[in-house]
Amino acid sequence: LFFNGCGLREKYTLDLYVAALYLKNSSMDSKKVINDNQAQAIKIVIISSKVTRDKFNESVREGFANAAPYKAAPAQVKKFKSFFSAPFKVKDEILMIYKPDKGTAVLINGKLKGVVPGLPFKKALFAIWLGNKPAQGKLKKRMMGHL
């Protein structure tokens, strides 16, 4: 996979994490990226102690709610959130890798936490950052390679 773009997730005046998008072929079309059934990844590096496991899981819940028209089954969201049971620390790396016909694997600091199967789940997950109501508009633009 090749680096497509990255950006800083900010809230109020705090820098929370850096998120990067990796694709087989670079793209500036977020809908195409969300819908593609190709290997893709999002890497998040925590840069603030304000990012806690509880706040992250709450953001994920809100993100899936805002991912429309993409939907993840409640059981898939629950499984995904279960991967984030340990407290977060600054410099933690979260890697979400989608592999066609396998699903979305989640690694934290290089350790596999689990896999959520299905393209519909990947679409909803990637829509958290790249969809119509992204976590942050500026972050979406940067991940899509817009300066």
PDB file of C-alpha atoms in Angstrom:
ATOM      1  CA  LEU A   1       0.000   0.000   0.000  1.00  0.00           C
ATOM      2  CA  PHE A   2       1.084   3.552  -0.671  1.00  0.00           C
ATOM      3  CA  PHE A   3       0.710   6.659   1.445  1.00  0.00           C
ATOM      4  CA  ASN A   4      -2.221   8.785   0.199  1.00  0.00           C
ATOM      5  CA  GLY A   5      -2.314  11.567   2.775  1.00  0.00           C
ATOM      6  CA  CYS A   6      -2.449  12.363   6.470  1.00  0.00           C
ATOM      7  CA  GLY A   7      -3.732  15.005   8.804  1.00  0.00           C
ATOM      8  CA  LEU A   8      -4.072  16.108  12.379  1.00  0.00           C
ATOM      9  CA  ARG A   9      -7.258  15.515  14.373  1.00  0.00           C
ATOM     10  CA  GLU A  10      -7.871  18.588  16.458  1.00  0.00           C
ATOM     11  CA  LYS A  11     -10.597  19.451  18.915  1.00  0.00           C
ATOM     12  CA  TYR A  12     -10.857  22.933  20.340  1.00  0.00           C
ATOM     13  CA  THR A  13      -7.175  23.876  20.588  1.00  0.00           C
ATOM     14  CA  LEU A  14      -5.876  20.365  21.262  1.00  0.00           C
ATOM     15  CA  ASP A  15      -3.961  18.168  18.821  1.00  0.00           C
ATOM     16  CA  LEU A  16      -5.326  14.654  19.468  1.00  0.00           C
ATOM     17  CA  TYR A  17      -3.942  12.252  16.865  1.00  0.00           C
ATOM     18  CA  VAL A  18      -2.489  11.961  13.388  1.00  0.00           C
ATOM     19  CA  ALA A  19      -4.396   9.808  10.887  1.00  0.00           C
ATOM     20  CA  ALA A  20      -2.946   8.557   7.605  1.00  0.00           C
ATOM     21  CA  LEU A  21      -4.611   6.785   4.679  1.00  0.00           C
ATOM     22  CA  TYR A  22      -2.847   4.088   2.648  1.00  0.00           C
ATOM     23  CA  LEU A  23      -4.184   2.813  -0.693  1.00  0.00           C
ATOM     24  CA  LYS A  24      -3.100   0.580  -3.576  1.00  0.00           C
ATOM     25  CA  ASN A  25      -3.510   3.545  -5.931  1.00  0.00           C
ATOM     26  CA  SER A  26      -3.611   7.148  -4.788  1.00  0.00           C
ATOM     27  CA  SER A  27      -7.014   8.815  -4.924  1.00  0.00           C
ATOM     28  CA  MET A  28      -8.639  12.129  -4.062  1.00  0.00           C
ATOM     29  CA  ASP A  29     -12.152  10.644  -4.386  1.00  0.00           C
ATOM     30  CA  SER A  30     -13.376   9.748  -0.895  1.00  0.00           C
ATOM     31  CA  LYS A  31     -16.513   7.955  -2.126  1.00  0.00           C
ATOM     32  CA  LYS A  32     -14.411   5.732  -4.365  1.00  0.00           C
ATOM     33  CA  VAL A  33     -12.051   4.958  -1.477  1.00  0.00           C
ATOM     34  CA  ILE A  34     -14.924   4.094   0.869  1.00  0.00           C
ATOM     35  CA  ASN A  35     -16.610   1.830  -1.700  1.00  0.00           C
ATOM     36  CA  ASP A  36     -13.472   0.145  -3.098  1.00  0.00           C
ATOM     37  CA  ASN A  37     -13.077  -3.547  -2.344  1.00  0.00           C
ATOM     38  CA  GLN A  38      -9.273  -3.265  -2.381  1.00  0.00           C
ATOM     39  CA  ALA A  39      -6.630  -3.450   0.329  1.00  0.00           C
ATOM     40  CA  GLN A  40      -6.564  -0.182   2.283  1.00  0.00           C
ATOM     41  CA  ALA A  41      -5.422   1.013   5.679  1.00  0.00           C
ATOM     42  CA  ILE A  42      -5.831   3.855   8.129  1.00  0.00           C
ATOM     43  CA  LYS A  43      -3.110   4.416  10.703  1.00  0.00           C
ATOM     44  CA  ILE A  44      -3.698   6.547  13.775  1.00  0.00           C
ATOM     45  CA  VAL A  45      -0.946   7.720  16.100  1.00  0.00           C
ATOM     46  CA  ILE A  46      -2.077   9.139  19.441  1.00  0.00           C
ATOM     47  CA  ILE A  47      -0.292  12.405  20.253  1.00  0.00           C
ATOM     48  CA  SER A  48      -2.291  13.602  23.265  1.00  0.00           C
ATOM     49  CA  SER A  49      -2.948  12.145  26.693  1.00  0.00           C
ATOM     50  CA  LYS A  50      -6.477  13.592  26.297  1.00  0.00           C
ATOM     51  CA  VAL A  51      -7.285  10.683  23.945  1.00  0.00           C
ATOM     52  CA  THR A  52      -8.546   8.030  26.340  1.00  0.00           C
ATOM     53  CA  ARG A  53     -10.017   4.638  25.563  1.00  0.00           C
ATOM     54  CA  ASP A  54     -13.441   5.830  26.732  1.00  0.00           C
ATOM     55  CA  LYS A  55     -13.352   9.011  24.623  1.00  0.00           C
ATOM     56  CA  PHE A  56     -12.109   7.034  21.612  1.00  0.00           C
ATOM     57  CA  ASN A  57     -14.929   4.488  21.954  1.00  0.00           C
ATOM     58  CA  GLU A  58     -17.484   7.296  22.293  1.00  0.00           C
ATOM     59  CA  SER A  59     -16.068   8.947  19.152  1.00  0.00           C
ATOM     60  CA  VAL A  60     -16.260   5.621  17.318  1.00  0.00           C
ATOM     61  CA  ARG A  61     -19.919   5.237  18.343  1.00  0.00           C
ATOM     62  CA  GLU A  62     -20.679   8.758  17.067  1.00  0.00           C
ATOM     63  CA  GLY A  63     -18.627   8.110  13.942  1.00  0.00           C
ATOM     64  CA  PHE A  64     -20.619   5.022  13.015  1.00  0.00           C
ATOM     65  CA  ALA A  65     -23.853   6.952  13.651  1.00  0.00           C
ATOM     66  CA  ASN A  66     -22.621   9.683  11.263  1.00  0.00           C
ATOM     67  CA  ALA A  67     -21.359   7.225   8.613  1.00  0.00           C
ATOM     68  CA  ALA A  68     -24.690   7.125   6.732  1.00  0.00           C
ATOM     69  CA  PRO A  69     -25.498   5.872   4.192  1.00  0.00           C
ATOM     70  CA  TYR A  70     -22.917   3.256   5.260  1.00  0.00           C
ATOM     71  CA  LYS A  71     -23.969   0.965   8.091  1.00  0.00           C
ATOM     72  CA  ALA A  72     -22.169  -1.456  10.360  1.00  0.00           C
ATOM     73  CA  ALA A  73     -24.131  -4.091  12.266  1.00  0.00           C
ATOM     74  CA  PRO A  74     -24.315  -3.441  16.031  1.00  0.00           C
ATOM     75  CA  ALA A  75     -22.467  -6.729  16.691  1.00  0.00           C
ATOM     76  CA  GLN A  76     -19.639  -5.595  14.379  1.00  0.00           C
ATOM     77  CA  VAL A  77     -19.333  -2.242  16.157  1.00  0.00           C
ATOM     78  CA  LYS A  78     -19.306  -4.021  19.532  1.00  0.00           C
ATOM     79  CA  LYS A  79     -16.570  -6.399  18.338  1.00  0.00           C
ATOM     80  CA  PHE A  80     -14.519  -3.495  16.937  1.00  0.00           C
ATOM     81  CA  LYS A  81     -14.802  -1.522  20.181  1.00  0.00           C
ATOM     82  CA  SER A  82     -13.757  -4.606  22.173  1.00  0.00           C
ATOM     83  CA  PHE A  83     -10.314  -4.385  20.533  1.00  0.00           C
ATOM     84  CA  PHE A  84      -9.726  -1.167  22.491  1.00  0.00           C
ATOM     85  CA  SER A  85      -9.800  -2.528  26.040  1.00  0.00           C
ATOM     86  CA  ALA A  86      -6.396  -1.290  27.249  1.00  0.00           C
ATOM     87  CA  PRO A  87      -5.784   2.337  28.254  1.00  0.00           C
ATOM     88  CA  PHE A  88      -4.303   4.541  25.540  1.00  0.00           C
ATOM     89  CA  LYS A  89      -0.885   6.125  25.800  1.00  0.00           C
ATOM     90  CA  VAL A  90       0.794   8.869  23.796  1.00  0.00           C
ATOM     91  CA  LYS A  91       2.579   7.321  20.760  1.00  0.00           C
ATOM     92  CA  ASP A  92       0.186   4.344  20.608  1.00  0.00           C
ATOM     93  CA  GLU A  93      -0.323   3.260  16.992  1.00  0.00           C
ATOM     94  CA  ILE A  94      -3.669   1.936  15.780  1.00  0.00           C
ATOM     95  CA  LEU A  95      -3.613   0.295  12.372  1.00  0.00           C
ATOM     96  CA  MET A  96      -6.855  -0.705  10.630  1.00  0.00           C
ATOM     97  CA  ILE A  97      -6.130  -2.783   7.538  1.00  0.00           C
ATOM     98  CA  TYR A  98      -8.866  -3.899   5.161  1.00  0.00           C
ATOM     99  CA  LYS A  99      -8.170  -7.012   3.083  1.00  0.00           C
ATOM    100  CA  PRO A 100     -10.783  -8.086   0.508  1.00  0.00           C
ATOM    101  CA  ASP A 101     -12.568 -11.324   1.423  1.00  0.00           C
ATOM    102  CA  LYS A 102     -10.938 -11.254   4.883  1.00  0.00           C
ATOM    103  CA  GLY A 103     -12.187  -8.119   6.626  1.00  0.00           C
ATOM    104  CA  THR A 104     -10.710  -5.289   8.652  1.00  0.00           C
ATOM    105  CA  ALA A 105      -7.853  -6.246  10.949  1.00  0.00           C
ATOM    106  CA  VAL A 106      -7.015  -4.012  13.907  1.00  0.00           C
ATOM    107  CA  LEU A 107      -3.478  -3.873  15.242  1.00  0.00           C
ATOM    108  CA  ILE A 108      -2.429  -1.796  18.226  1.00  0.00           C
ATOM    109  CA  ASN A 109       1.305  -1.216  18.553  1.00  0.00           C
ATOM    110  CA  GLY A 110       1.883  -4.085  16.120  1.00  0.00           C
ATOM    111  CA  LYS A 111      -0.274  -6.628  17.977  1.00  0.00           C
ATOM    112  CA  LEU A 112      -3.301  -8.076  16.185  1.00  0.00           C
ATOM    113  CA  LYS A 113      -6.418  -7.451  18.270  1.00  0.00           C
ATOM    114  CA  GLY A 114      -8.897  -9.059  15.874  1.00  0.00           C
ATOM    115  CA  VAL A 115     -10.684  -8.928  12.534  1.00  0.00           C
ATOM    116  CA  VAL A 116     -14.167  -7.701  11.690  1.00  0.00           C
ATOM    117  CA  PRO A 117     -15.361  -9.383   8.463  1.00  0.00           C
ATOM    118  CA  GLY A 118     -17.217  -7.767   5.609  1.00  0.00           C
ATOM    119  CA  LEU A 119     -16.968  -4.953   3.103  1.00  0.00           C
ATOM    120  CA  PRO A 120     -20.027  -3.128   4.573  1.00  0.00           C
ATOM    121  CA  PHE A 121     -18.199  -2.797   7.924  1.00  0.00           C
ATOM    122  CA  LYS A 122     -15.083  -1.407   6.208  1.00  0.00           C
ATOM    123  CA  LYS A 123     -17.215   1.114   4.321  1.00  0.00           C
ATOM    124  CA  ALA A 124     -18.821   2.366   7.543  1.00  0.00           C
ATOM    125  CA  LEU A 125     -15.469   2.431   9.386  1.00  0.00           C
ATOM    126  CA  PHE A 126     -13.659   4.403   6.674  1.00  0.00           C
ATOM    127  CA  ALA A 127     -16.670   6.744   6.396  1.00  0.00           C
ATOM    128  CA  ILE A 128     -15.941   7.874   9.980  1.00  0.00           C
ATOM    129  CA  TRP A 129     -12.976   9.808   8.563  1.00  0.00           C
ATOM    130  CA  LEU A 130     -13.833  10.036   4.845  1.00  0.00           C
ATOM    131  CA  GLY A 131     -17.641  10.159   4.678  1.00  0.00           C
ATOM    132  CA  ASN A 132     -20.239  12.916   4.339  1.00  0.00           C
ATOM    133  CA  LYS A 133     -20.030  13.777   8.067  1.00  0.00           C
ATOM    134  CA  PRO A 134     -16.358  13.033   8.836  1.00  0.00           C
ATOM    135  CA  ALA A 135     -14.728  13.274  12.263  1.00  0.00           C
ATOM    136  CA  GLN A 136     -13.178  16.528  10.975  1.00  0.00           C
ATOM    137  CA  GLY A 137     -13.420  18.081   7.503  1.00  0.00           C
ATOM    138  CA  LYS A 138      -9.836  19.328   7.405  1.00  0.00           C
ATOM    139  CA  LEU A 139      -8.544  15.903   8.440  1.00  0.00           C
ATOM    140  CA  LYS A 140     -10.572  14.242   5.656  1.00  0.00           C
ATOM    141  CA  LYS A 141      -9.121  16.631   3.057  1.00  0.00           C
ATOM    142  CA  ARG A 142      -5.571  15.941   4.193  1.00  0.00           C
ATOM    143  CA  MET A 143      -6.077  12.166   4.257  1.00  0.00           C
ATOM    144  CA  MET A 144      -7.397  12.431   0.706  1.00  0.00           C
ATOM    145  CA  GLY A 145      -4.221  14.249  -0.348  1.00  0.00           C
ATOM    146  CA  HIS A 146      -5.617  17.788  -0.531  1.00  0.00           C
ATOM    147  CA  LEU A 147      -3.214  20.350   0.886  1.00  0.00           C
TER     148      LEU A 147
END
